[in-house]
Amino acid sequence: MTEQIPRMQASDPVPSDYKRKVAVITGASRGIGRAVALTLARGGASIVVNYKKNADLAEQVRKEIEQAGGQALTVAADVENPEDIDRLFEATREAYGRLDFFISNAAASAFKNIMDIRPHHLDRSFAMNVRAFVLGAQRAVSLMDRGGRIVALSSYGSTRAYPTYAILGAMKAAIEAWVRYMALEFAHRGVNVNAVSGGLIQSDSLDYFYGIPGMAPMETVLEKIPKRRPGTVQEVADAVEFLLSPASEYITGQTIVVDGGLSIVSPPFAHDLTPPLAWDD
């Protein structure tokens, strides 16, 4: 009989000390952005909660941050617009005078087959994803008087191709390229720049993507992932927090992949094996 190896259980991470640290997080009213905000709040950080429209949701996150031990400021800004990006960082400067962390999390795109893509889909996706990251990083670095950290959220579509994801996947690939160039150029300022690439992460965005008419059932993907489950927003937030912590001081220009092994597999898939090659569960 094959001995079963017990699965490790996730435990609550011990937060680093982020007292007197200031973070700007775009798209922080829900999902990964909210999880990052609350993780930093447990270490005592001050968080600028950026949101686009849902003020009630942002206000709820602000209250949760304060209950967790941090401080918070909510700022409505559509990062698709350069003027709003300026306003976001000006509000940060007025409230705190400086900045330590910039987490570029907000993202949006159209999910279409390539032949159905129109110019406005490309323009808006570039503005929302790539341009917002670059302009935000410029403003962030100008406020990082003691060095700092920049983390961009990416996805496995930056290196893997799958239906309807061409626009956003290409934008995420561009973001990862910008991460490398920024890491080089900002190192002498004491600023580390990295990315976290998520796989199937349980969130509103995942539900939306797999709810597109004609999309393959999510279960057909989950059964191919070595971990055989979607990730959680907290698991992505933990990777972001690591890149913000003192433990990652010598890491810059890198993309950490949080995908349960999705990006390492290829056909023939383990799930499709039959005896005598099939693995014991």
Short mmCIF file of C-alpha atoms in Angstrom, two decimals:
data_model
loop_
_atom_site.label_atom_id
_atom_site.label_comp_id
_atom_site.label_asym_id
_atom_site.label_seq_id
_atom_site.Cartn_x
_atom_site.Cartn_y
_atom_site.Cartn_z
CA MET A 1 0.00 0.00 0.00
CA THR A 2 1.31 3.41 -0.89
CA GLU A 3 1.88 5.58 2.17
CA GLN A 4 -0.21 8.73 2.01
CA ILE A 5 1.72 11.91 2.63
CA PRO A 6 -0.31 14.30 4.80
CA ARG A 7 -1.18 17.58 3.12
CA MET A 8 0.20 20.71 4.68
CA GLN A 9 -2.41 23.10 6.00
CA ALA A 10 -2.16 26.83 5.42
CA SER A 11 -1.79 28.92 8.54
CA ASP A 12 -2.34 32.58 9.18
CA PRO A 13 0.89 34.42 8.37
CA VAL A 14 2.55 36.52 11.03
CA PRO A 15 2.43 40.09 9.66
CA SER A 16 5.57 42.16 9.47
CA ASP A 17 5.77 45.47 11.28
CA TYR A 18 4.40 48.05 8.86
CA LYS A 19 3.84 50.85 11.32
CA ARG A 20 4.78 54.18 9.73
CA LYS A 21 4.60 52.54 6.28
CA VAL A 22 2.28 54.04 3.66
CA ALA A 23 0.83 52.01 0.78
CA VAL A 24 -1.19 52.94 -2.29
CA ILE A 25 -3.24 50.03 -3.64
CA THR A 26 -5.24 50.46 -6.84
CA GLY A 27 -8.48 48.54 -7.05
CA ALA A 28 -8.41 47.97 -3.29
CA SER A 29 -12.14 47.81 -2.61
CA ARG A 30 -12.43 44.09 -3.39
CA GLY A 31 -10.60 40.90 -4.35
CA ILE A 32 -6.83 40.76 -4.23
CA GLY A 33 -6.49 44.48 -3.58
CA ARG A 34 -8.67 44.26 -0.48
CA ALA A 35 -6.77 41.18 0.76
CA VAL A 36 -3.43 42.99 0.38
CA ALA A 37 -4.81 46.04 2.20
CA LEU A 38 -6.02 43.98 5.17
CA THR A 39 -2.76 42.01 5.30
CA LEU A 40 -0.73 45.21 5.55
CA ALA A 41 -3.23 46.69 8.00
CA ARG A 42 -2.56 43.84 10.43
CA GLY A 43 1.01 45.09 10.52
CA GLY A 44 -0.12 48.66 11.26
CA ALA A 45 0.26 50.22 7.81
CA SER A 46 -1.53 53.28 6.48
CA ILE A 47 -3.41 52.36 3.29
CA VAL A 48 -4.67 54.55 0.47
CA VAL A 49 -7.67 52.57 -0.79
CA ASN A 50 -8.22 53.39 -4.44
CA TYR A 51 -11.54 52.55 -6.03
CA LYS A 52 -13.35 53.52 -9.22
CA LYS A 53 -17.09 53.67 -8.46
CA ASN A 54 -18.23 51.73 -5.42
CA ALA A 55 -17.78 54.16 -2.54
CA ASP A 56 -19.75 51.99 -0.12
CA LEU A 57 -17.48 49.02 -0.73
CA ALA A 58 -14.36 51.18 -0.32
CA GLU A 59 -15.73 52.62 2.91
CA GLN A 60 -16.31 49.11 4.24
CA VAL A 61 -12.69 48.21 3.46
CA ARG A 62 -11.55 51.38 5.23
CA LYS A 63 -13.41 50.29 8.36
CA GLU A 64 -11.95 46.78 8.12
CA ILE A 65 -8.44 48.23 7.81
CA GLU A 66 -8.90 50.30 10.94
CA GLN A 67 -10.36 47.34 12.82
CA ALA A 68 -7.30 45.30 11.80
CA GLY A 69 -4.93 47.88 13.26
CA GLY A 70 -4.09 50.11 10.30
CA GLN A 71 -5.15 53.51 9.05
CA ALA A 72 -6.91 54.21 5.77
CA LEU A 73 -7.87 56.86 3.27
CA THR A 74 -10.27 56.18 0.38
CA VAL A 75 -9.69 57.89 -2.95
CA ALA A 76 -12.01 57.59 -5.95
CA ALA A 77 -9.88 57.57 -9.10
CA ASP A 78 -10.26 55.87 -12.46
CA VAL A 79 -6.66 54.90 -13.24
CA GLU A 80 -7.58 54.68 -16.91
CA ASN A 81 -7.34 58.49 -16.84
CA PRO A 82 -3.93 60.14 -16.23
CA GLU A 83 -5.58 63.05 -14.42
CA ASP A 84 -7.12 60.67 -11.91
CA ILE A 85 -3.75 59.01 -11.33
CA ASP A 86 -2.30 62.43 -10.53
CA ARG A 87 -5.17 63.08 -8.12
CA LEU A 88 -4.66 59.73 -6.40
CA PHE A 89 -1.02 60.40 -5.62
CA GLU A 90 -1.64 64.04 -4.77
CA ALA A 91 -4.16 62.90 -2.17
CA THR A 92 -1.50 60.52 -0.84
CA ARG A 93 1.03 63.33 -0.62
CA GLU A 94 -1.40 65.64 1.14
CA ALA A 95 -2.42 62.99 3.67
CA TYR A 96 0.94 61.36 4.41
CA GLY A 97 3.65 63.41 2.72
CA ARG A 98 5.44 60.35 1.36
CA LEU A 99 5.06 56.73 0.24
CA ASP A 100 6.63 53.30 0.83
CA PHE A 101 4.59 50.83 -1.25
CA PHE A 102 2.74 50.99 -4.55
CA ILE A 103 0.65 47.95 -5.47
CA SER A 104 -0.70 48.16 -9.02
CA ASN A 105 -3.69 45.85 -8.84
CA ALA A 106 -6.58 47.40 -10.79
CA ALA A 107 -7.16 45.72 -14.15
CA ALA A 108 -9.83 45.40 -16.81
CA SER A 109 -10.10 44.28 -20.40
CA ALA A 110 -12.37 42.83 -23.06
CA PHE A 111 -12.37 39.05 -23.43
CA LYS A 112 -12.79 38.38 -27.14
CA ASN A 113 -11.39 36.25 -29.91
CA ILE A 114 -8.72 38.12 -31.84
CA MET A 115 -10.82 38.65 -34.96
CA ASP A 116 -13.46 40.38 -32.83
CA ILE A 117 -11.09 42.89 -31.23
CA ARG A 118 -11.65 46.53 -32.16
CA PRO A 119 -9.32 49.54 -31.73
CA HIS A 120 -11.15 50.85 -28.69
CA HIS A 121 -10.67 47.52 -26.92
CA LEU A 122 -6.91 47.82 -27.39
CA ASP A 123 -6.77 51.50 -26.44
CA ARG A 124 -8.77 51.14 -23.23
CA SER A 125 -6.96 48.00 -22.13
CA PHE A 126 -3.58 49.65 -22.65
CA ALA A 127 -4.69 52.73 -20.71
CA MET A 128 -6.13 50.72 -17.84
CA ASN A 129 -3.37 48.16 -17.45
CA VAL A 130 -0.04 49.27 -18.88
CA ARG A 131 -0.21 53.06 -18.92
CA ALA A 132 -1.75 53.19 -15.45
CA PHE A 133 1.10 51.07 -14.09
CA VAL A 134 3.84 53.16 -15.68
CA LEU A 135 2.35 56.54 -14.72
CA GLY A 136 1.52 55.27 -11.26
CA ALA A 137 5.07 54.02 -10.75
CA GLN A 138 6.46 57.41 -11.80
CA ARG A 139 4.30 59.21 -9.26
CA ALA A 140 4.99 56.60 -6.59
CA VAL A 141 8.78 56.77 -6.92
CA SER A 142 8.67 60.55 -6.64
CA LEU A 143 7.14 60.11 -3.16
CA MET A 144 9.46 57.32 -1.99
CA ASP A 145 11.98 59.43 -0.11
CA ARG A 146 13.38 56.43 1.81
CA GLY A 147 13.26 53.86 -0.95
CA GLY A 148 10.30 51.58 -1.38
CA ARG A 149 8.63 48.68 -3.12
CA ILE A 150 6.47 48.43 -6.22
CA VAL A 151 4.47 45.27 -6.94
CA ALA A 152 2.33 44.75 -10.04
CA LEU A 153 -0.33 42.07 -10.30
CA SER A 154 -0.02 39.91 -13.39
CA SER A 155 -1.55 36.60 -14.53
CA TYR A 156 -0.52 33.36 -16.18
CA GLY A 157 -1.94 34.71 -19.45
CA SER A 158 1.27 36.71 -19.73
CA THR A 159 3.15 33.54 -20.67
CA ARG A 160 0.41 31.09 -21.68
CA ALA A 161 -2.12 31.48 -24.51
CA TYR A 162 -5.76 30.55 -24.12
CA PRO A 163 -9.05 31.65 -25.74
CA THR A 164 -10.35 35.23 -25.38
CA TYR A 165 -7.41 36.38 -23.23
CA ALA A 166 -5.19 37.84 -25.95
CA ILE A 167 -5.64 41.51 -25.02
CA LEU A 168 -5.17 41.20 -21.28
CA GLY A 169 -2.49 38.52 -21.59
CA ALA A 170 -0.45 40.78 -23.86
CA MET A 171 -0.91 43.70 -21.48
CA LYS A 172 0.22 41.58 -18.52
CA ALA A 173 3.28 40.47 -20.51
CA ALA A 174 4.06 44.14 -21.13
CA ILE A 175 3.68 44.87 -17.42
CA GLU A 176 6.18 42.14 -16.57
CA ALA A 177 8.62 43.66 -19.06
CA TRP A 178 8.15 47.08 -17.47
CA VAL A 179 8.83 45.48 -14.08
CA ARG A 180 12.26 44.39 -15.27
CA TYR A 181 13.13 47.79 -16.74
CA MET A 182 11.88 49.63 -13.68
CA ALA A 183 13.86 47.32 -11.40
CA LEU A 184 17.00 48.28 -13.28
CA GLU A 185 16.32 51.99 -13.35
CA PHE A 186 14.95 52.42 -9.83
CA ALA A 187 17.47 50.25 -7.96
CA HIS A 188 19.78 53.17 -7.22
CA ARG A 189 16.82 54.90 -5.56
CA GLY A 190 16.38 51.96 -3.20
CA VAL A 191 13.16 50.88 -4.91
CA ASN A 192 12.53 47.20 -5.66
CA VAL A 193 10.04 46.37 -8.43
CA ASN A 194 8.45 42.94 -8.82
CA ALA A 195 5.29 41.24 -10.02
CA VAL A 196 3.00 38.51 -8.73
CA SER A 197 1.36 36.35 -11.39
CA GLY A 198 -1.80 34.58 -10.33
CA GLY A 199 -3.42 31.53 -11.86
CA LEU A 200 -7.06 30.65 -11.24
CA ILE A 201 -7.77 32.73 -8.14
CA GLN A 202 -11.24 32.54 -6.63
CA SER A 203 -12.66 36.02 -7.06
CA ASP A 204 -15.35 38.02 -8.81
CA SER A 205 -13.03 38.34 -11.80
CA LEU A 206 -12.65 34.56 -12.10
CA ASP A 207 -16.41 34.08 -11.91
CA TYR A 208 -16.89 36.71 -14.61
CA PHE A 209 -14.32 35.15 -16.96
CA TYR A 210 -15.73 31.64 -16.66
CA GLY A 211 -19.24 33.05 -17.02
CA ILE A 212 -18.57 34.29 -20.56
CA PRO A 213 -21.03 32.59 -22.95
CA GLY A 214 -19.30 29.66 -24.62
CA MET A 215 -16.39 29.52 -22.15
CA ALA A 216 -15.13 26.08 -21.11
CA PRO A 217 -16.32 24.94 -17.65
CA MET A 218 -13.91 25.91 -14.89
CA GLU A 219 -13.85 22.29 -13.68
CA THR A 220 -12.04 21.22 -16.85
CA VAL A 221 -9.15 23.47 -15.84
CA LEU A 222 -9.19 22.75 -12.11
CA GLU A 223 -8.73 19.03 -12.74
CA LYS A 224 -5.51 19.79 -14.64
CA ILE A 225 -3.96 21.94 -11.87
CA PRO A 226 -1.54 19.93 -9.71
CA LYS A 227 -3.14 21.39 -6.55
CA ARG A 228 -6.59 20.65 -8.04
CA ARG A 229 -8.24 23.77 -6.69
CA PRO A 230 -8.36 27.50 -7.34
CA GLY A 231 -6.13 29.75 -5.29
CA THR A 232 -7.43 32.28 -2.80
CA VAL A 233 -6.99 36.02 -2.84
CA GLN A 234 -5.18 35.70 0.49
CA GLU A 235 -2.60 33.36 -1.02
CA VAL A 236 -1.84 36.00 -3.66
CA ALA A 237 -1.81 38.72 -1.00
CA ASP A 238 0.73 36.71 1.01
CA ALA A 239 3.07 36.64 -1.99
CA VAL A 240 2.65 40.40 -2.44
CA GLU A 241 3.32 40.94 1.25
CA PHE A 242 6.52 38.90 1.01
CA LEU A 243 7.76 41.20 -1.77
CA LEU A 244 7.00 44.22 0.43
CA SER A 245 8.69 42.76 3.49
CA PRO A 246 12.34 43.05 4.57
CA ALA A 247 12.77 39.34 3.66
CA SER A 248 12.73 40.23 -0.06
CA GLU A 249 15.34 42.99 0.05
CA TYR A 250 17.57 41.31 -2.55
CA ILE A 251 14.74 40.41 -4.94
CA THR A 252 13.92 42.81 -7.77
CA GLY A 253 12.82 42.55 -11.39
CA GLN A 254 11.15 39.19 -10.80
CA THR A 255 7.71 37.67 -11.28
CA ILE A 256 6.54 35.27 -8.57
CA VAL A 257 3.98 32.78 -9.84
CA VAL A 258 1.08 31.79 -7.57
CA ASP A 259 -0.92 29.26 -9.58
CA GLY A 260 -0.91 25.88 -7.83
CA GLY A 261 1.37 24.52 -10.55
CA LEU A 262 -0.92 25.39 -13.48
CA SER A 263 1.85 26.91 -15.58
CA ILE A 264 4.19 23.91 -15.24
CA VAL A 265 1.88 21.26 -16.70
CA SER A 266 1.39 20.26 -20.32
CA PRO A 267 -0.26 17.34 -22.15
CA PRO A 268 -0.46 14.47 -21.57
CA PHE A 269 -2.12 15.60 -18.36
CA ALA A 270 -1.82 13.53 -15.19
CA HIS A 271 -5.59 13.65 -14.81
CA ASP A 272 -6.01 11.73 -18.07
CA LEU A 273 -3.73 8.82 -17.17
CA THR A 274 -5.15 5.33 -16.73
CA PRO A 275 -3.70 2.26 -14.95
CA PRO A 276 -0.96 1.28 -14.60
CA LEU A 277 0.27 4.86 -14.95
CA ALA A 278 -2.52 6.59 -13.06
CA TRP A 279 -1.44 8.07 -9.74
CA ASP A 280 -3.04 7.04 -6.46
CA ASP A 281 -5.17 9.72 -4.82
#
